[in-house]
Short mmCIF file of C-alpha atoms in Angstrom, two decimals:
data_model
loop_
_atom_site.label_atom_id
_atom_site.label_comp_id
_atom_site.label_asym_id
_atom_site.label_seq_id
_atom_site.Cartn_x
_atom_site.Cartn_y
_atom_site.Cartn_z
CA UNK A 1 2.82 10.57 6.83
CA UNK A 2 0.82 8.38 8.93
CA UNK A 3 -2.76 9.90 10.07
CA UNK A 4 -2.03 8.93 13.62
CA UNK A 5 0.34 12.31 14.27
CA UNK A 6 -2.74 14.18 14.50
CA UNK A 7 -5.21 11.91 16.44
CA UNK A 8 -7.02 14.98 18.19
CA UNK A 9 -10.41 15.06 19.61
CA UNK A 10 -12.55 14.34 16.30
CA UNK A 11 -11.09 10.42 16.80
CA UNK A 12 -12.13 10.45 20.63
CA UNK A 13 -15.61 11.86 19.48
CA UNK A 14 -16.55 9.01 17.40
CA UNK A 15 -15.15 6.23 19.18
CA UNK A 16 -16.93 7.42 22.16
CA UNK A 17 -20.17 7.45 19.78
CA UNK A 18 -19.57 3.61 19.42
CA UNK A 19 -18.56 3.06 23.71
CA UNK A 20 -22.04 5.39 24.27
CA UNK A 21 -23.91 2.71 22.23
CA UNK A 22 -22.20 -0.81 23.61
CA UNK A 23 -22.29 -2.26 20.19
CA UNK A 24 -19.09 -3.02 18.75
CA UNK A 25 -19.68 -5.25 16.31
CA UNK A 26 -20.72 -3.85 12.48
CA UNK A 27 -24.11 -6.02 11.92
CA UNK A 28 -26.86 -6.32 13.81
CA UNK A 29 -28.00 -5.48 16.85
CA UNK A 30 -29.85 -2.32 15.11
CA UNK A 31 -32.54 -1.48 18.51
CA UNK A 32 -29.37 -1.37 21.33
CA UNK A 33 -26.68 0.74 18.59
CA UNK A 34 -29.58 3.74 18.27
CA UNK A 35 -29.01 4.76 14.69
CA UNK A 36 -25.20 4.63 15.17
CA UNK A 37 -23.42 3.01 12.35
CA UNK A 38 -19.47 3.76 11.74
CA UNK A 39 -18.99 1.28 9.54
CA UNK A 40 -21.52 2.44 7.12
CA UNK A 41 -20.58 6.10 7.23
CA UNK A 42 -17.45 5.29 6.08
CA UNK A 43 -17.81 3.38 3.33
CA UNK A 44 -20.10 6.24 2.08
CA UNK A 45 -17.32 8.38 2.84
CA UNK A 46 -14.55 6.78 1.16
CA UNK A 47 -16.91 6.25 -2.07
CA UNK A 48 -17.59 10.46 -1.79
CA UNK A 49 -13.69 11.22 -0.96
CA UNK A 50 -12.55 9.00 -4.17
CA UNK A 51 -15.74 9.14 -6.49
CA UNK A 52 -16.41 5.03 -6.60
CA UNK A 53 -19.55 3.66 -6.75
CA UNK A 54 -19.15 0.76 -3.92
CA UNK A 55 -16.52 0.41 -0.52
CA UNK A 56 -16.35 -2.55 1.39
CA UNK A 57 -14.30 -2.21 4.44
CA UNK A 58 -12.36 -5.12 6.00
CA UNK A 59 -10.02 -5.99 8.89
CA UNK A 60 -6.99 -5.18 6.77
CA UNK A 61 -5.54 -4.66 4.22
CA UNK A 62 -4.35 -7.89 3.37
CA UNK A 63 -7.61 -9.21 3.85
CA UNK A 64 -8.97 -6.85 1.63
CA UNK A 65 -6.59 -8.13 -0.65
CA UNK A 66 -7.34 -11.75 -0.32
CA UNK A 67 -11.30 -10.98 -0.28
CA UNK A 68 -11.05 -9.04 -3.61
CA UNK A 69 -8.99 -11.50 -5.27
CA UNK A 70 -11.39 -14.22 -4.73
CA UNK A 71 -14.51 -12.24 -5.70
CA UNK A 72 -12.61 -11.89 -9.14
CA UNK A 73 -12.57 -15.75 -9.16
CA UNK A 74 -8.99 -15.83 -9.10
CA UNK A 75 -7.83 -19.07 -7.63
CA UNK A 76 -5.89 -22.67 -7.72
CA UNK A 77 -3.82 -22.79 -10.61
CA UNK A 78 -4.03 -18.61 -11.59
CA UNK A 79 -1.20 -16.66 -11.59
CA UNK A 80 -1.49 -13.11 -10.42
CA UNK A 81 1.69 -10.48 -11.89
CA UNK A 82 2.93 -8.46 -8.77
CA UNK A 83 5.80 -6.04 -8.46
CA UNK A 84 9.57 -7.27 -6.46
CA UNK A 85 9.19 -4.40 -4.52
CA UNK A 86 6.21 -4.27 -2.47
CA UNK A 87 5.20 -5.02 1.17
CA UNK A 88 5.01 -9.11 2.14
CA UNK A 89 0.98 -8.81 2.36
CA UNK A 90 1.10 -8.64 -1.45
CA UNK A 91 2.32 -12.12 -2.09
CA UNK A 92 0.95 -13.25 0.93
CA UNK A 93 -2.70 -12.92 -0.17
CA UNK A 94 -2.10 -13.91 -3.71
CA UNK A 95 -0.89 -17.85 -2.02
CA UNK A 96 -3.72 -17.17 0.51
CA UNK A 97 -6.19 -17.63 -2.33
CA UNK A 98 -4.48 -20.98 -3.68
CA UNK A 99 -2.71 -18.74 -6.98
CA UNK A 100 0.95 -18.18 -7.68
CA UNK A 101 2.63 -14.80 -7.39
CA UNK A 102 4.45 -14.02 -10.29
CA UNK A 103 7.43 -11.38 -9.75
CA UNK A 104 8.48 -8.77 -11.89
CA UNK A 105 10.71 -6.03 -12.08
CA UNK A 106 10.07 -2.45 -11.39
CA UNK A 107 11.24 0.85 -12.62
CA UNK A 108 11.99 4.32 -11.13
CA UNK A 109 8.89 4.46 -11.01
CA UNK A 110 9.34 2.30 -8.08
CA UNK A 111 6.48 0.35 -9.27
CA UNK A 112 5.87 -2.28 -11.95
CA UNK A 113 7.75 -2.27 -15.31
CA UNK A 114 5.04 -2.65 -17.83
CA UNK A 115 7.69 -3.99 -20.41
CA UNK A 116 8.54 -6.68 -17.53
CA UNK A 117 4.75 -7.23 -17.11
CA UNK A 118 4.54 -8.41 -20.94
CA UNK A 119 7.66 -10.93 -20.42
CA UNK A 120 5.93 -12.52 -17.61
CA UNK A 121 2.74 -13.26 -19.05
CA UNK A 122 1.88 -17.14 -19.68
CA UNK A 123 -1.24 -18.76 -20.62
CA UNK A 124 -2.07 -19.01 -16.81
CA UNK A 125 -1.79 -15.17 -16.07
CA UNK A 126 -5.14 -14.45 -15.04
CA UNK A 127 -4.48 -10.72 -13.12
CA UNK A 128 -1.80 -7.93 -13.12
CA UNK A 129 -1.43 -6.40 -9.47
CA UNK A 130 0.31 -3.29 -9.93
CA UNK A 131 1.38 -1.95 -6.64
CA UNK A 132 0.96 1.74 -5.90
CA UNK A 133 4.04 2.39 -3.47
CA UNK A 134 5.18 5.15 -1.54
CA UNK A 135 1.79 7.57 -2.31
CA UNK A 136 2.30 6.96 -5.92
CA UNK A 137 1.07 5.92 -8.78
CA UNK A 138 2.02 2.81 -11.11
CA UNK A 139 2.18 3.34 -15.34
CA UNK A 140 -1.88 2.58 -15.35
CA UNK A 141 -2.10 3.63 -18.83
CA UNK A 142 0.26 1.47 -20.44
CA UNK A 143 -1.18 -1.10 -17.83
CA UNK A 144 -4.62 -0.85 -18.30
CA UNK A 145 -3.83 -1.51 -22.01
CA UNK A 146 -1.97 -4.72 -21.45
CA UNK A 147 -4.88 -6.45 -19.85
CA UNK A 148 -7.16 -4.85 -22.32
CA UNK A 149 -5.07 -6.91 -24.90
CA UNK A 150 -4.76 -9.77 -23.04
CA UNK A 151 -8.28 -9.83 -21.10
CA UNK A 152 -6.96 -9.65 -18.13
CA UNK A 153 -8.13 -8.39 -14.74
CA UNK A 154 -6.32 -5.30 -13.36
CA UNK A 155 -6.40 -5.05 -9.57
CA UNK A 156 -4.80 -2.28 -8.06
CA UNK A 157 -3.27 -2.77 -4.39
CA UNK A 158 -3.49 0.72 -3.47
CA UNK A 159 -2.48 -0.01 0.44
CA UNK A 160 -0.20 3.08 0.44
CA UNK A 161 -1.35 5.51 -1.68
CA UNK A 162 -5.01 6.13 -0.35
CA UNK A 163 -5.83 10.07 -1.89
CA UNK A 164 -3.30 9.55 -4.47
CA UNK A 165 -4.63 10.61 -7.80
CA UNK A 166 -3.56 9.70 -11.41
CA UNK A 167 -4.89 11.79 -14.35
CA UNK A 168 -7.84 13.49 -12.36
CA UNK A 169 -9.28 9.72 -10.94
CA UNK A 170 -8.54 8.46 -7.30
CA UNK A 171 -5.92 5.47 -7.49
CA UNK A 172 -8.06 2.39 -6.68
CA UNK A 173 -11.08 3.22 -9.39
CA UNK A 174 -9.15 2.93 -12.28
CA UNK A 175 -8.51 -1.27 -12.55
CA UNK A 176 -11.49 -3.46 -12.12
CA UNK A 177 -11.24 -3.07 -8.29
CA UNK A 178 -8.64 -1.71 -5.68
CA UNK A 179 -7.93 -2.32 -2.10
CA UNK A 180 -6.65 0.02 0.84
CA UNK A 181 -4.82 -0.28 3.81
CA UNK A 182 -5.78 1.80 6.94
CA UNK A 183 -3.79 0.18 9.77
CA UNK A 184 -1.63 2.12 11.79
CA UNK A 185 1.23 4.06 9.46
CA UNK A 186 -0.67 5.09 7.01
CA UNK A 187 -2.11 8.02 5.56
CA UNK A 188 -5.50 7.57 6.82
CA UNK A 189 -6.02 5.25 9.65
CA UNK A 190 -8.12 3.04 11.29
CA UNK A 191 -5.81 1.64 13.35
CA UNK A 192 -6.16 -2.09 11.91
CA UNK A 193 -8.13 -2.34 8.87
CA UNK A 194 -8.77 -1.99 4.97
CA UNK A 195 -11.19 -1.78 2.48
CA UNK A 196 -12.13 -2.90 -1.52
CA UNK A 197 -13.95 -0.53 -3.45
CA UNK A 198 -15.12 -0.96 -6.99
CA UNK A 199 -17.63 0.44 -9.48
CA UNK A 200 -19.01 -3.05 -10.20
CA UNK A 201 -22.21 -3.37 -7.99
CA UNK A 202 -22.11 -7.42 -8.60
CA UNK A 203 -18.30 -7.87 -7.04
CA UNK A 204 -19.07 -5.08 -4.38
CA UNK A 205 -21.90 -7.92 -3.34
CA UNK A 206 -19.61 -10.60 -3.31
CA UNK A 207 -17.30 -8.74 -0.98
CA UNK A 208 -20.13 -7.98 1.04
CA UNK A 209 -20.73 -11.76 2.05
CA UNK A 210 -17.35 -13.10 1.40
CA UNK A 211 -15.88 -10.65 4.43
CA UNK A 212 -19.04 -11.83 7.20
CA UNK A 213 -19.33 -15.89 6.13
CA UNK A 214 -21.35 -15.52 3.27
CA UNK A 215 -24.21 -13.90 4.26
CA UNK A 216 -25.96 -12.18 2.16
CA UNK A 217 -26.81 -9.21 4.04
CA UNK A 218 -30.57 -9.25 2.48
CA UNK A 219 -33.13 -9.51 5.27
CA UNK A 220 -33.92 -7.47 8.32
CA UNK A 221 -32.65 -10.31 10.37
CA UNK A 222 -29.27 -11.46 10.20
CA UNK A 223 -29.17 -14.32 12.17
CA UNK A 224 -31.73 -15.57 9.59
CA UNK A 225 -29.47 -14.17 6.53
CA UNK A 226 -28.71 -16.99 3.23
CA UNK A 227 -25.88 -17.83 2.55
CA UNK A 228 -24.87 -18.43 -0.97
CA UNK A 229 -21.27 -19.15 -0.66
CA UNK A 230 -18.41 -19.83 1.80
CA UNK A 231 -17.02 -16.27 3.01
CA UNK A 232 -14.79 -15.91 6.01
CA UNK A 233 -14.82 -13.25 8.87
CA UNK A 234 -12.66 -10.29 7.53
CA UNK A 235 -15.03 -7.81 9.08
CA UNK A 236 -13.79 -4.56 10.27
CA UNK A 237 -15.38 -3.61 14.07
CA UNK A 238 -17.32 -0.34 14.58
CA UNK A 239 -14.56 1.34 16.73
CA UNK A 240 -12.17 1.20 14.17
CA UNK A 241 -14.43 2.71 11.63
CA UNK A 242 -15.09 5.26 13.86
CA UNK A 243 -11.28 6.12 14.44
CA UNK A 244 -10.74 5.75 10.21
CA UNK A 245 -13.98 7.58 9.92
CA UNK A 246 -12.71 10.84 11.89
CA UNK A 247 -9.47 10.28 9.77
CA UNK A 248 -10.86 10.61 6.35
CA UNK A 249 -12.53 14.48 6.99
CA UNK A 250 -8.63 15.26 7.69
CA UNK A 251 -7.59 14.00 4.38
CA UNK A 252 -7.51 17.09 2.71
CA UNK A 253 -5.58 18.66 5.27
CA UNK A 254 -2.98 16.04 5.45
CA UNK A 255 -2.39 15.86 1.75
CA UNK A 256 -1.39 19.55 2.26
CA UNK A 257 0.76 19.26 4.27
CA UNK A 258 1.87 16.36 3.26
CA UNK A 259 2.64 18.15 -0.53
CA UNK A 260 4.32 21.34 0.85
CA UNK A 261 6.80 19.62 3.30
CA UNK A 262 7.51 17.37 0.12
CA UNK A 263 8.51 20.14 -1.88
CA UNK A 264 10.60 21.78 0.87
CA UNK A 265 12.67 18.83 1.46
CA UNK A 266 13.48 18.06 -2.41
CA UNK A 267 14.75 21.97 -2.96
CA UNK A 268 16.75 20.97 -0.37
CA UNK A 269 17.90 17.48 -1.62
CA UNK A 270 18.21 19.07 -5.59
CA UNK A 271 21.32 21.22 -4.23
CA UNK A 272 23.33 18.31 -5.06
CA UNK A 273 23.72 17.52 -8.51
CA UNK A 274 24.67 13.48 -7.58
CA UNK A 275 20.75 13.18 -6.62
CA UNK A 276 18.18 12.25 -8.69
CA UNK A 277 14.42 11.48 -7.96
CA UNK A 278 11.68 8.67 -8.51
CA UNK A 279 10.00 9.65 -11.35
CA UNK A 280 6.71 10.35 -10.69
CA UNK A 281 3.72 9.78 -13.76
CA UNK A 282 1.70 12.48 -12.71
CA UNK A 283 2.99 15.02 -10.18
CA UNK A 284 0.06 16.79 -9.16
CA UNK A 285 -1.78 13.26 -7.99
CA UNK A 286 1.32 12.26 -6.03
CA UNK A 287 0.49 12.18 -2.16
CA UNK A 288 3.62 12.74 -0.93
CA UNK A 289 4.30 10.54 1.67
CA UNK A 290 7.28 9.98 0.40
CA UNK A 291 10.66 11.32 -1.10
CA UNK A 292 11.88 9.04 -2.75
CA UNK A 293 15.54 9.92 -4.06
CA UNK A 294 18.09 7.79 -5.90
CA UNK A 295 22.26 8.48 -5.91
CA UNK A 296 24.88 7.29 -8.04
CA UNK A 297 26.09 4.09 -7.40
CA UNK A 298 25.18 1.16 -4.11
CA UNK A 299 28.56 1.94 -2.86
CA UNK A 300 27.73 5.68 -2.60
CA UNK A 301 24.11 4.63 -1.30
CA UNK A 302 25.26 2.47 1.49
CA UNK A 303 28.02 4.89 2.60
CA UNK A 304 25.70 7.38 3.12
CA UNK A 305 22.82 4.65 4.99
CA UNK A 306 26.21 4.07 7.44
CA UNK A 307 26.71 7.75 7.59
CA UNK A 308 23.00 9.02 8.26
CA UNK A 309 23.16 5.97 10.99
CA UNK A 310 26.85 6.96 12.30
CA UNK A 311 24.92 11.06 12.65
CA UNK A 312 22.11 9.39 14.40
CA UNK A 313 19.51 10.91 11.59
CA UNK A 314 18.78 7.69 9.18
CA UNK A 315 15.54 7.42 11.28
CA UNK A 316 12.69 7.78 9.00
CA UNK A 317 15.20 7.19 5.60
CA UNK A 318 14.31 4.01 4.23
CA UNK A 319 16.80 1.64 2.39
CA UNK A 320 14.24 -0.80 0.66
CA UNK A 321 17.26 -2.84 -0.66
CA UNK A 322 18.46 -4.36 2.52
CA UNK A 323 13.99 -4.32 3.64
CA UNK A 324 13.09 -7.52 4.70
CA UNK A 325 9.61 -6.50 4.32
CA UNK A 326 9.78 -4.82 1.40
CA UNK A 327 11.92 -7.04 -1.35
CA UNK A 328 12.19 -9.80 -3.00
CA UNK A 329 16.29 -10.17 -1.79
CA UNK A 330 15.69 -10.42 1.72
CA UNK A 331 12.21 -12.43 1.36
CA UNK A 332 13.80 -15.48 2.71
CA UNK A 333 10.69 -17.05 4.18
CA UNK A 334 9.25 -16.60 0.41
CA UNK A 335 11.92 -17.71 -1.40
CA UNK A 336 12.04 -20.88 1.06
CA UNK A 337 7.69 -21.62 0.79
CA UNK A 338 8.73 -21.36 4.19
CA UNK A 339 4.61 -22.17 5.44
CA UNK A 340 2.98 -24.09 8.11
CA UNK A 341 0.79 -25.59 6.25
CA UNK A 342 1.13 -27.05 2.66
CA UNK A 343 0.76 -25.23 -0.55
CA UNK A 344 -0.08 -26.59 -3.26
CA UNK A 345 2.35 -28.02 -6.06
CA UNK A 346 2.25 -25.11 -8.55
CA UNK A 347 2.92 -22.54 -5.92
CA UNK A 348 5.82 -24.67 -4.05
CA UNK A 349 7.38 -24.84 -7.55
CA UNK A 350 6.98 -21.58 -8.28
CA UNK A 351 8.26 -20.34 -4.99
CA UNK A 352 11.65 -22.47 -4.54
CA UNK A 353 12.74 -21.46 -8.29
CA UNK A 354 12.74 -17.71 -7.00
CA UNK A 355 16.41 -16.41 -6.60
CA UNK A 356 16.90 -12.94 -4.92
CA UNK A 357 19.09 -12.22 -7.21
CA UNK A 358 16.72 -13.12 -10.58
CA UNK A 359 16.02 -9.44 -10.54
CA UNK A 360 18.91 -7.14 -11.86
CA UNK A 361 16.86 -4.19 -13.45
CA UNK A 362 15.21 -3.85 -9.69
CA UNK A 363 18.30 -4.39 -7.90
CA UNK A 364 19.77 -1.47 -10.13
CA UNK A 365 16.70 0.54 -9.02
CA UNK A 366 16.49 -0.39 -5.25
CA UNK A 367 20.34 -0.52 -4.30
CA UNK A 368 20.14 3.12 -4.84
CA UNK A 369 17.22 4.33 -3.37
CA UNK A 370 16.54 5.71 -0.52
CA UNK A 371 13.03 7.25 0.98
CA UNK A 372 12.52 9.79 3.16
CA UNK A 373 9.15 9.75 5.23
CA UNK A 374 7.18 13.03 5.27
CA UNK A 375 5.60 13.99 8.86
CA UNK A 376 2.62 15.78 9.43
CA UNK A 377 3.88 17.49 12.47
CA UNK A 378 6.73 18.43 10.80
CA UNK A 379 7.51 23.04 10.99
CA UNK A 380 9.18 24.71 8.32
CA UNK A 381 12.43 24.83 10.30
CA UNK A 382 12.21 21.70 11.46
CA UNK A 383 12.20 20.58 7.55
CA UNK A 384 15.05 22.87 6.27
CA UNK A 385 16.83 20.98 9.51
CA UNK A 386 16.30 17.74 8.33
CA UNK A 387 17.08 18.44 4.94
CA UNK A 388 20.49 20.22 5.64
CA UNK A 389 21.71 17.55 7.76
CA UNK A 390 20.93 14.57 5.49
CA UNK A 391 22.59 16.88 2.78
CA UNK A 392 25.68 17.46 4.52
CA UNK A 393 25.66 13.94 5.44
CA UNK A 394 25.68 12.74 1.20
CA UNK A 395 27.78 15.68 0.85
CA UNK A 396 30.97 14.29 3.28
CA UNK A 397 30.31 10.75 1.40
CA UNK A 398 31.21 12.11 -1.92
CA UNK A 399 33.81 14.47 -0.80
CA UNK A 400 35.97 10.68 0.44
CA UNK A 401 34.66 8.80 -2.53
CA UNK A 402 36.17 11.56 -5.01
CA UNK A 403 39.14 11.45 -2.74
CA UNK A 404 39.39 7.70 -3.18
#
């Protein structure tokens, strides 16, 4: 799954384009850098590799996140409709912005519900966040047609799904904008960093300045640059561009891989009939980072977590249920407004009337799922071995609980 597996020498190239130059840093300094500008080229890149119009790349994902919800004007008092299972950055950026996370339930799709999308919309909903998990996609269709209805914005957080497809278009260009995550585990990475991208040339501009102070990014002379509005400094450097942009012309090749490896290991899961799969909207777009596989019952589930752990194999199989970084049950710190500073009231109310267990359709979903990461480096036999072990492993756990 994640891009680092096959750093190689087409990473060392062009970070040693940036060290040859001196100039780290993504504005300025244009004389000293000699034509040398990472940053750029990928941005150009990314808008080729997922046909979008406009990339802005930023330190990370989650402040791509909180850079593209304010550049939608979403704000104090909004409320932004986000899935219960998703990683922490999700909510985190939504109180970053002064707006209140609203939870909902997801389906085996492992992403958000659209049915539970409709039941949480109040006066006050302002965006829904659907969260592309696990290199697939959300229902975007049914979706896309709820904030049509409702005039809302749709803002896709497409952190772990970049070169995931749905219906022929690149997850990401589908909502009004979408955000990426390129830090370390993922498909395609920069090490730290993320990006916005969007086909609306007015927000693209916004995220432009709002990521480097406000500047506006209009003269020859930056130091001299307007400013037309506060922005912070979520700027990405030049030598992680440089790794992210070496990354992104191995895309293709990991998505192969990536996809065959996939297949291999779910012929191998489907030989027991107890196993079912996330259902996936459109199969051929699906990256495959994931497997993501479902059994019976939690009992069965969590027998066979303590039995992959017992056989030293569970490495890599991921139990989202008991995730502390992944769901709402174990969010504690959420659940608590546990902050150092102070949020405001809306959000403090909003937070401490959160129960981990106001979610039963997701806990019926999550408390028997289980993911299996997909390596790059990964050989045929090495896959078949993997598979037949985690299969024998479920296998022994139903044998005892048909015994029992």
């Amino acid at each position: 799954m994640p891009g680092f597996e096959l750093f190689g020498p087409e990473e060392r190239k062009e970070i040693n384009d940036v060290m040859d130059t001196g100039i780290l840093m993504r504005y300025g300094f244009d004389g000293p850098r000699k034509g040398i500008w990472k940053s750029k080229e990928l941005e150009a890149a990314i808008c080729t590799t997922l046909g979008c119009n406009f990339a802005q790349l930023t330190s990370s994902g989650t402040s791509a996140l909180s850079t593209a919800l304010t550049c939608l004007g979403i704000g104090v008092g909004d409320e932004v409709i986000m899935p219960a299972f998703t990683f922490v950055a999700s909510f985190e950026s939504v109180l970053s912005v002064g707006a209140i996370p609203v939870l909902a339930d997801v389906d085996e799709t492992l992403t958000l519900a659209p049915d539970a999308v409709r039941r949480a919309i109040t006066p006050r909903t302002k965006c829904v966040m659907p969260v592309h998990m696990c290199g697939a996609m959300a229902d975007l269709d049914a979706l896309g047609q709820i904030c049509k209805e409702q005039n809302l914005i749709l803002l896709e957080d497409t952190a772990q799904s970049f070169g995931a497809r749905y219906k022929g278009r690149a997850l990401g260009t589908i909502g009004h904008a979408g955000i990426f995550s390129f830090d370390f585990v993922k498909t395609v990475t920069c090490a730290e960093g993320g990006a916005v991208i969007t086909n609306d040339k007015d927000l693209y501009i916004k995220c432009d300045g709002f990521t480097d102070h406000g500047h506006d990014h209009t003269g020859v002379d930056r130091g001299a640059d307007l400013h037309p509005f506060i922005g912070y400094n979520y700027r990405i450097s030049e030598l992680h561009a440089a790794i992210g942009l070496a990354q992104i012309r191995k895309l293709d090749k990991f998505l192969t891989i990536q996809k065959r490896t996939h297949t291999q290991l779910k012929a191998i899961l489907s030989t027991i009939p107890e196993i079912s799969f996330r259902r996936i909207l459109d199969t051929d777009g699906d990256s495959c980072t994931f497997l993501s596989w479902f059994l019976p019952t939690e009992e069965i589930t969590r027998a066979v977590i303590a039995e992959l752990r017992q056989q030293n194999i569970l490495a890599g199989n991921f139990y989202w249920f008991d995730n502390n970084w992944h769901y709402i049950r174990k969010w504690d710190h959420l659940h608590q407004a546990a902050t150092l500073n102070n949020l405001n009231e809306d959000q403090r109310k909003t937070l401490t009337a959160l129960r981990p267990d106001s979610f039963p359709a997701s806990d019926k979903v999550m408390s028997r799922c289980v993911s299996t990461a997909i390596g790059l480096t990964w050989t045929e036999e090495q896959t078949k071995e993997k598979g037949e072990k985690i299969v024998a492993a479920i296998r022994k756990v139903l044998e005892k609980a048909l015994v029992a």
